mmCIF file of C-alpha atoms in Angstrom:
data_model
loop_
_atom_site.group_PDB
_atom_site.id
_atom_site.type_symbol
_atom_site.label_atom_id
_atom_site.label_comp_id
_atom_site.label_asym_id
_atom_site.label_seq_id
_atom_site.Cartn_x
_atom_site.Cartn_y
_atom_site.Cartn_z
ATOM 1 C CA UNK A 290 96.051 103.661 118.267
ATOM 2 C CA UNK A 291 97.899 102.581 115.167
ATOM 3 C CA UNK A 292 95.744 100.096 113.694
ATOM 4 C CA UNK A 293 97.087 96.390 113.176
ATOM 5 C CA UNK A 294 97.442 96.619 109.448
ATOM 6 C CA UNK A 295 100.168 99.556 110.080
ATOM 7 C CA UNK A 296 101.930 98.256 112.920
ATOM 8 C CA UNK A 297 104.355 96.149 110.759
ATOM 9 C CA UNK A 298 105.388 99.435 108.685
ATOM 10 C CA UNK A 299 105.448 101.519 111.558
ATOM 11 C CA UNK A 300 107.831 98.889 113.621
ATOM 12 C CA UNK A 301 110.118 98.833 109.998
ATOM 13 C CA UNK A 302 110.014 102.459 110.155
ATOM 14 C CA UNK A 303 111.486 102.355 113.919
ATOM 15 C CA UNK A 304 114.207 100.159 113.517
ATOM 16 C CA UNK A 305 115.492 102.521 110.313
ATOM 17 C CA UNK A 306 115.301 104.902 112.952
ATOM 18 C CA UNK A 307 117.406 102.961 115.296
ATOM 19 C CA UNK A 308 119.745 102.225 113.141
ATOM 20 C CA UNK A 309 120.284 105.865 112.199
ATOM 21 C CA UNK A 310 118.353 105.551 108.776
ATOM 22 C CA UNK A 311 115.208 107.569 107.482
ATOM 23 C CA UNK A 312 112.144 106.054 109.591
ATOM 24 C CA UNK A 313 109.769 105.245 106.985
ATOM 25 C CA UNK A 314 108.534 101.841 106.881
ATOM 26 C CA UNK A 315 106.520 99.569 104.557
ATOM 27 C CA UNK A 316 105.075 96.142 104.613
ATOM 28 C CA UNK A 317 103.405 93.977 101.795
ATOM 29 C CA UNK A 318 100.051 91.630 102.323
ATOM 30 C CA UNK A 319 98.810 89.437 99.588
ATOM 31 C CA UNK A 320 95.354 87.852 100.182
ATOM 32 C CA UNK A 321 95.507 89.093 104.095
ATOM 33 C CA UNK A 322 98.734 87.947 104.791
ATOM 34 C CA UNK A 323 102.219 89.629 105.391
ATOM 35 C CA UNK A 324 104.691 88.674 102.818
ATOM 36 C CA UNK A 325 107.385 91.169 103.483
ATOM 37 C CA UNK A 326 108.523 94.522 105.003
ATOM 38 C CA UNK A 327 111.476 97.487 103.965
ATOM 39 C CA UNK A 328 112.208 100.324 105.339
ATOM 40 C CA UNK A 329 114.161 103.675 104.019
ATOM 41 C CA UNK A 330 117.737 102.559 103.557
ATOM 42 C CA UNK A 331 119.286 105.175 102.273
ATOM 43 C CA UNK A 332 121.956 105.924 105.022
ATOM 44 C CA UNK A 333 122.263 101.732 105.881
ATOM 45 C CA UNK A 334 123.577 100.923 102.234
ATOM 46 C CA UNK A 335 124.110 104.362 100.808
ATOM 47 C CA UNK A 336 121.133 103.572 98.265
ATOM 48 C CA UNK A 337 119.266 105.875 96.223
ATOM 49 C CA UNK A 338 116.579 103.460 95.335
ATOM 50 C CA UNK A 339 115.840 102.102 98.611
ATOM 51 C CA UNK A 340 112.728 103.980 99.517
ATOM 52 C CA UNK A 341 110.882 102.150 102.288
ATOM 53 C CA UNK A 342 108.208 100.764 99.557
ATOM 54 C CA UNK A 343 110.957 99.711 97.114
ATOM 55 C CA UNK A 344 112.917 97.641 99.806
ATOM 56 C CA UNK A 345 109.476 95.784 100.745
ATOM 57 C CA UNK A 346 109.271 94.919 97.187
ATOM 58 C CA UNK A 347 112.446 93.899 96.979
ATOM 59 C CA UNK A 348 112.446 91.567 99.911
ATOM 60 C CA UNK A 349 108.974 90.341 98.786
ATOM 61 C CA UNK A 350 111.225 88.798 95.865
ATOM 62 C CA UNK A 351 109.793 88.007 92.372
ATOM 63 C CA UNK A 352 106.165 87.573 92.742
ATOM 64 C CA UNK A 353 103.438 86.454 89.933
ATOM 65 C CA UNK A 354 101.539 89.327 88.705
ATOM 66 C CA UNK A 355 98.117 87.312 90.345
ATOM 67 C CA UNK A 356 99.772 88.230 93.475
ATOM 68 C CA UNK A 357 100.702 92.024 93.144
ATOM 69 C CA UNK A 358 96.804 92.170 91.951
ATOM 70 C CA UNK A 359 95.727 90.870 95.264
ATOM 71 C CA UNK A 360 98.365 93.005 97.577
ATOM 72 C CA UNK A 361 98.073 95.674 99.935
ATOM 73 C CA UNK A 362 101.003 97.814 99.954
ATOM 74 C CA UNK A 363 101.159 99.604 103.329
ATOM 75 C CA UNK A 364 103.406 102.954 103.724
ATOM 76 C CA UNK A 365 103.690 104.556 106.865
ATOM 77 C CA UNK A 366 103.959 107.781 104.649
ATOM 78 C CA UNK A 367 102.590 109.365 101.667
ATOM 79 C CA UNK A 368 104.534 107.220 98.297
ATOM 80 C CA UNK A 369 106.990 109.532 96.524
ATOM 81 C CA UNK A 370 106.956 109.299 92.717
ATOM 82 C CA UNK A 371 109.203 106.852 92.237
ATOM 83 C CA UNK A 372 107.562 104.473 94.768
ATOM 84 C CA UNK A 373 104.285 104.939 93.229
ATOM 85 C CA UNK A 374 105.039 104.000 89.697
ATOM 86 C CA UNK A 375 106.075 100.753 91.189
ATOM 87 C CA UNK A 376 102.712 100.072 92.636
ATOM 88 C CA UNK A 377 101.583 101.014 89.509
ATOM 89 C CA UNK A 378 104.258 98.918 87.404
ATOM 90 C CA UNK A 379 102.770 95.917 89.066
ATOM 91 C CA UNK A 380 99.655 96.672 89.211
ATOM 92 C CA UNK A 381 98.805 96.827 93.078
ATOM 93 C CA UNK A 382 95.448 97.798 93.473
ATOM 94 C CA UNK A 383 95.257 99.200 97.273
ATOM 95 C CA UNK A 384 97.581 101.366 99.355
ATOM 96 C CA UNK A 385 97.613 102.148 102.693
ATOM 97 C CA UNK A 386 99.487 105.446 104.028
ATOM 98 C CA UNK A 387 99.992 105.761 107.635
ATOM 99 C CA UNK A 388 99.932 109.664 107.203
ATOM 100 C CA UNK A 389 100.345 112.231 104.008
ATOM 101 C CA UNK A 390 100.688 115.405 106.749
ATOM 102 C CA UNK A 391 104.612 115.482 106.520
ATOM 103 C CA UNK A 392 104.955 114.948 102.730
ATOM 104 C CA UNK A 393 102.017 114.494 100.205
ATOM 105 C CA UNK A 394 103.621 112.297 97.217
ATOM 106 C CA UNK A 395 102.121 111.362 94.145
ATOM 107 C CA UNK A 396 98.838 110.492 95.414
ATOM 108 C CA UNK A 397 97.096 112.052 92.332
ATOM 109 C CA UNK A 398 98.823 110.036 89.792
ATOM 110 C CA UNK A 399 98.033 106.713 91.639
ATOM 111 C CA UNK A 400 94.297 107.671 91.939
ATOM 112 C CA UNK A 401 93.917 108.772 88.614
ATOM 113 C CA UNK A 402 94.919 105.430 87.687
ATOM 114 C CA UNK A 403 92.759 103.217 89.590
ATOM 115 C CA UNK A 404 94.498 102.673 92.911
ATOM 116 C CA UNK A 405 92.660 102.597 95.965
ATOM 117 C CA UNK A 406 94.239 104.805 98.890
ATOM 118 C CA UNK A 407 93.278 104.847 102.261
ATOM 119 C CA UNK A 408 95.436 107.553 104.341
ATOM 120 C CA UNK A 409 94.897 106.601 108.118
ATOM 121 C CA UNK A 410 96.055 109.482 109.572
ATOM 122 C CA UNK A 411 98.228 107.733 111.873
ATOM 123 C CA UNK A 412 99.676 109.975 115.245
ATOM 124 C CA UNK A 413 102.457 107.963 115.781
ATOM 125 C CA UNK A 414 103.662 107.545 111.999
ATOM 126 C CA UNK A 415 102.995 111.612 112.382
ATOM 127 C CA UNK A 416 105.347 112.476 115.182
ATOM 128 C CA UNK A 417 107.940 109.679 113.955
ATOM 129 C CA UNK A 418 108.304 111.103 110.800
ATOM 130 C CA UNK A 419 108.091 115.116 112.078
ATOM 131 C CA UNK A 420 110.328 114.415 115.227
ATOM 132 C CA UNK A 421 113.137 112.851 112.257
ATOM 133 C CA UNK A 422 112.371 115.523 109.759
ATOM 134 C CA UNK A 423 113.190 118.496 112.182
ATOM 135 C CA UNK A 424 116.359 116.692 113.390
ATOM 136 C CA UNK A 425 118.120 115.826 109.824
ATOM 137 C CA UNK A 426 116.340 118.496 107.264
ATOM 138 C CA UNK A 427 119.232 117.958 104.857
ATOM 139 C CA UNK A 428 118.705 113.748 105.037
ATOM 140 C CA UNK A 429 115.366 114.077 104.653
ATOM 141 C CA UNK A 430 115.573 116.828 101.694
ATOM 142 C CA UNK A 431 118.497 114.684 99.947
ATOM 143 C CA UNK A 432 115.481 111.781 100.523
ATOM 144 C CA UNK A 433 113.030 113.509 97.978
ATOM 145 C CA UNK A 434 115.529 114.912 95.534
ATOM 146 C CA UNK A 435 115.578 118.615 96.796
ATOM 147 C CA UNK A 436 119.290 119.068 98.322
ATOM 148 C CA UNK B 134 124.613 103.786 63.680
ATOM 149 C CA UNK B 135 124.184 103.873 67.274
ATOM 150 C CA UNK B 136 125.018 107.460 68.508
ATOM 151 C CA UNK B 137 127.930 108.000 70.879
ATOM 152 C CA UNK B 138 125.781 108.764 73.617
ATOM 153 C CA UNK B 139 123.432 105.544 73.603
ATOM 154 C CA UNK B 140 126.847 103.283 73.185
ATOM 155 C CA UNK B 141 127.599 102.684 77.220
ATOM 156 C CA UNK B 142 123.768 101.887 77.688
ATOM 157 C CA UNK B 143 123.688 99.710 74.650
ATOM 158 C CA UNK B 144 126.553 97.875 75.639
ATOM 159 C CA UNK B 145 125.253 97.822 79.050
ATOM 160 C CA UNK B 146 122.281 95.840 77.368
ATOM 161 C CA UNK B 147 124.607 93.835 75.943
ATOM 162 C CA UNK B 148 126.074 92.950 78.992
ATOM 163 C CA UNK B 149 123.061 91.563 80.475
ATOM 164 C CA UNK B 150 122.412 89.704 77.595
ATOM 165 C CA UNK B 151 125.531 87.738 78.194
ATOM 166 C CA UNK B 152 124.651 86.998 81.762
ATOM 167 C CA UNK B 153 121.662 85.588 81.004
ATOM 168 C CA UNK B 154 119.479 88.572 81.691
ATOM 169 C CA UNK B 155 116.814 91.347 80.284
ATOM 170 C CA UNK B 156 119.010 93.217 77.631
ATOM 171 C CA UNK B 157 117.963 97.345 79.111
ATOM 172 C CA UNK B 158 120.988 99.291 79.988
ATOM 173 C CA UNK B 159 121.335 102.491 80.952
ATOM 174 C CA UNK B 160 123.468 105.226 81.690
ATOM 175 C CA UNK B 161 123.727 108.488 83.691
ATOM 176 C CA UNK B 162 125.471 111.697 82.188
ATOM 177 C CA UNK B 163 126.004 114.804 84.299
ATOM 178 C CA UNK B 164 127.014 118.023 82.556
ATOM 179 C CA UNK B 165 128.140 115.975 79.414
ATOM 180 C CA UNK B 166 130.749 113.326 81.896
ATOM 181 C CA UNK B 167 129.034 109.939 81.889
ATOM 182 C CA UNK B 168 128.822 109.063 85.912
ATOM 183 C CA UNK B 169 127.316 105.536 86.023
ATOM 184 C CA UNK B 170 125.658 102.886 83.748
ATOM 185 C CA UNK B 171 123.379 100.130 84.875
ATOM 186 C CA UNK B 172 121.749 96.986 83.585
ATOM 187 C CA UNK B 173 118.246 95.344 84.088
ATOM 188 C CA UNK B 174 119.412 92.869 86.579
ATOM 189 C CA UNK B 175 116.176 90.917 87.691
ATOM 190 C CA UNK B 176 117.836 87.609 86.729
ATOM 191 C CA UNK B 177 121.077 88.705 87.784
ATOM 192 C CA UNK B 178 120.047 89.415 91.578
ATOM 193 C CA UNK B 179 116.804 88.415 91.899
ATOM 194 C CA UNK B 180 115.664 91.783 92.017
ATOM 195 C CA UNK B 181 112.253 93.025 91.332
ATOM 196 C CA UNK B 182 113.583 97.029 91.369
ATOM 197 C CA UNK B 183 116.537 96.665 89.379
ATOM 198 C CA UNK B 184 115.286 97.985 86.379
ATOM 199 C CA UNK B 185 118.092 99.274 84.140
ATOM 200 C CA UNK B 186 117.389 102.892 85.045
ATOM 201 C CA UNK B 187 117.183 102.431 88.487
ATOM 202 C CA UNK B 188 120.629 100.299 88.554
ATOM 203 C CA UNK B 189 122.414 102.923 86.944
ATOM 204 C CA UNK B 190 121.083 105.686 89.403
ATOM 205 C CA UNK B 191 121.932 103.234 92.278
ATOM 206 C CA UNK B 192 125.507 102.979 90.530
ATOM 207 C CA UNK B 193 125.818 106.103 90.339
ATOM 208 C CA UNK B 194 125.054 106.773 94.421
ATOM 209 C CA UNK B 195 124.409 109.456 96.214
ATOM 210 C CA UNK B 196 124.414 112.678 94.064
ATOM 211 C CA UNK B 197 123.411 116.220 95.431
ATOM 212 C CA UNK B 198 120.232 117.427 93.996
ATOM 213 C CA UNK B 199 122.234 119.708 91.533
ATOM 214 C CA UNK B 200 123.687 117.041 89.646
ATOM 215 C CA UNK B 201 120.345 115.265 89.035
ATOM 216 C CA UNK B 202 119.157 118.771 87.722
ATOM 217 C CA UNK B 203 121.869 118.920 84.808
ATOM 218 C CA UNK B 204 121.861 115.389 84.409
ATOM 219 C CA UNK B 205 120.659 113.148 81.283
ATOM 220 C CA UNK B 206 119.343 109.540 81.729
ATOM 221 C CA UNK B 207 120.332 107.431 78.630
ATOM 222 C CA UNK B 208 118.032 104.515 78.266
ATOM 223 C CA UNK B 209 118.001 101.525 75.510
ATOM 224 C CA UNK B 210 114.176 101.150 76.200
ATOM 225 C CA UNK B 211 111.066 103.505 77.004
ATOM 226 C CA UNK B 212 111.137 103.777 81.080
ATOM 227 C CA UNK B 213 108.424 102.421 82.926
ATOM 228 C CA UNK B 214 106.003 103.978 85.124
ATOM 229 C CA UNK B 215 108.686 102.822 87.882
ATOM 230 C CA UNK B 216 111.999 104.291 86.084
ATOM 231 C CA UNK B 217 109.835 107.390 85.255
ATOM 232 C CA UNK B 218 109.013 108.318 89.194
ATOM 233 C CA UNK B 219 112.435 107.994 89.659
ATOM 234 C CA UNK B 220 113.015 110.473 87.115
ATOM 235 C CA UNK B 221 110.660 112.344 88.513
ATOM 236 C CA UNK B 222 111.650 111.894 92.386
ATOM 237 C CA UNK B 223 114.986 113.448 91.177
ATOM 238 C CA UNK B 224 114.361 116.047 88.871
ATOM 239 C CA UNK B 225 116.759 114.644 85.989
ATOM 240 C CA UNK B 226 115.197 117.134 83.202
ATOM 241 C CA UNK B 227 116.563 115.178 80.271
ATOM 242 C CA UNK B 228 116.161 111.507 79.095
ATOM 243 C CA UNK B 229 117.059 109.868 76.068
ATOM 244 C CA UNK B 230 115.512 107.347 74.911
ATOM 245 C CA UNK B 231 117.112 103.964 72.746
ATOM 246 C CA UNK B 232 113.709 103.107 71.214
ATOM 247 C CA UNK B 233 109.997 102.474 72.108
ATOM 248 C CA UNK B 234 108.854 100.026 69.074
ATOM 249 C CA UNK B 235 109.519 96.981 71.454
ATOM 250 C CA UNK B 236 107.533 98.512 74.269
ATOM 251 C CA UNK B 237 106.063 102.447 75.242
ATOM 252 C CA UNK B 238 106.514 103.464 78.986
ATOM 253 C CA UNK B 239 105.635 106.405 80.544
ATOM 254 C CA UNK B 240 106.490 109.076 78.467
ATOM 255 C CA UNK B 241 103.289 110.997 78.439
ATOM 256 C CA UNK B 242 103.675 111.168 82.037
ATOM 257 C CA UNK B 243 107.544 112.485 81.676
ATOM 258 C CA UNK B 244 106.249 115.053 79.210
ATOM 259 C CA UNK B 245 103.432 116.244 81.447
ATOM 260 C CA UNK B 246 105.699 116.946 83.581
ATOM 261 C CA UNK B 247 108.166 119.039 81.863
ATOM 262 C CA UNK B 248 110.999 116.364 81.094
ATOM 263 C CA UNK B 249 112.613 116.502 77.720
ATOM 264 C CA UNK B 250 112.790 113.189 75.808
ATOM 265 C CA UNK B 251 114.096 112.307 72.861
ATOM 266 C CA UNK B 252 113.444 109.106 70.951
ATOM 267 C CA UNK B 253 116.335 107.824 68.878
ATOM 268 C CA UNK B 254 114.488 104.829 67.084
ATOM 269 C CA UNK B 255 117.763 102.963 67.242
ATOM 270 C CA UNK B 256 118.120 99.890 65.323
ATOM 271 C CA UNK B 257 120.696 97.732 67.174
ATOM 272 C CA UNK B 258 118.514 98.730 70.402
ATOM 273 C CA UNK B 259 115.052 97.425 69.047
ATOM 274 C CA UNK B 260 116.937 94.339 67.409
ATOM 275 C CA UNK B 261 118.153 93.325 70.660
ATOM 276 C CA UNK B 262 114.936 93.965 72.776
ATOM 277 C CA UNK B 263 112.968 92.469 69.761
ATOM 278 C CA UNK B 264 115.332 89.354 69.809
ATOM 279 C CA UNK B 265 115.070 88.907 73.784
ATOM 280 C CA UNK B 266 111.043 89.269 73.648
ATOM 281 C CA UNK B 267 110.795 86.302 71.303
ATOM 282 C CA UNK B 268 113.023 84.297 72.948
ATOM 283 C CA UNK B 269 112.175 84.962 76.478
ATOM 284 C CA UNK B 270 108.494 86.284 77.025
ATOM 285 C CA UNK B 271 107.938 85.095 79.997
ATOM 286 C CA UNK B 272 110.266 86.751 81.462
ATOM 287 C CA UNK B 273 109.932 89.942 79.866
ATOM 288 C CA UNK B 274 106.276 90.167 80.962
ATOM 289 C CA UNK B 275 107.271 89.391 84.351
ATOM 290 C CA UNK B 276 109.407 92.457 84.434
ATOM 291 C CA UNK B 277 106.509 94.288 83.373
ATOM 292 C CA UNK B 278 104.126 93.066 85.972
ATOM 293 C CA UNK B 279 102.486 91.003 83.103
ATOM 294 C CA UNK B 280 102.759 87.651 84.220
#
């Protein structure tokens, strides 16, 4: 069963899917309280930077550095290089990843810089992503810079 | 004298400064032709992800992977971890940096992944940034996740 911590990100991913978007969702917690959610909005906004994690940070708005340092970023899928870079820029110390079966992003880079990663291997996240990747391979490959 | 390649990015930085923003600018070239410019818009849009390079990629819109692979990203200031991550995500092979005196970003990471970097040490870029950092240290520190 999907953990309570992951649920808002998974719901954001599902919302994205319902909008015709790429079903990846994210949530930002500061000191245990949820501050924002985000979802990949490449399709919805024609955006090349609104990956779920960046959309979530943007929704959260301008936070003091001290908040980022107390934050956990949750994402349904392993973060790509760009999103990992944002995590490093803002010094977010902990990242919870729904699954990395369908895509393994910059986990080594994050670990090498001291970010604590937790991979939940959540079945619902994995199935949602797998279904999408099978149905829309071009869109998925565009999103990770391969097409 | 500022090189012709760098000038659109420098002009974007100056535009940002005139708007009350952080004076960092960027330009994307594909096969030698300019496709878009961007500028840091933290102040203008209340954005935590619109660094100059990301703003530029967003302005350029959804490009095929083959375009990114033929691209040069120009930026007035050494790119941070987030912007470096975007460069890696999209496989941009060449980055031209106006200056890295005032801030040296993720240059080692980019080099280690095969990105060709060229640092111009441009006087106009350096002076613009130095002036801004001296006048608005809090805003600058917020932009790099330190405040």
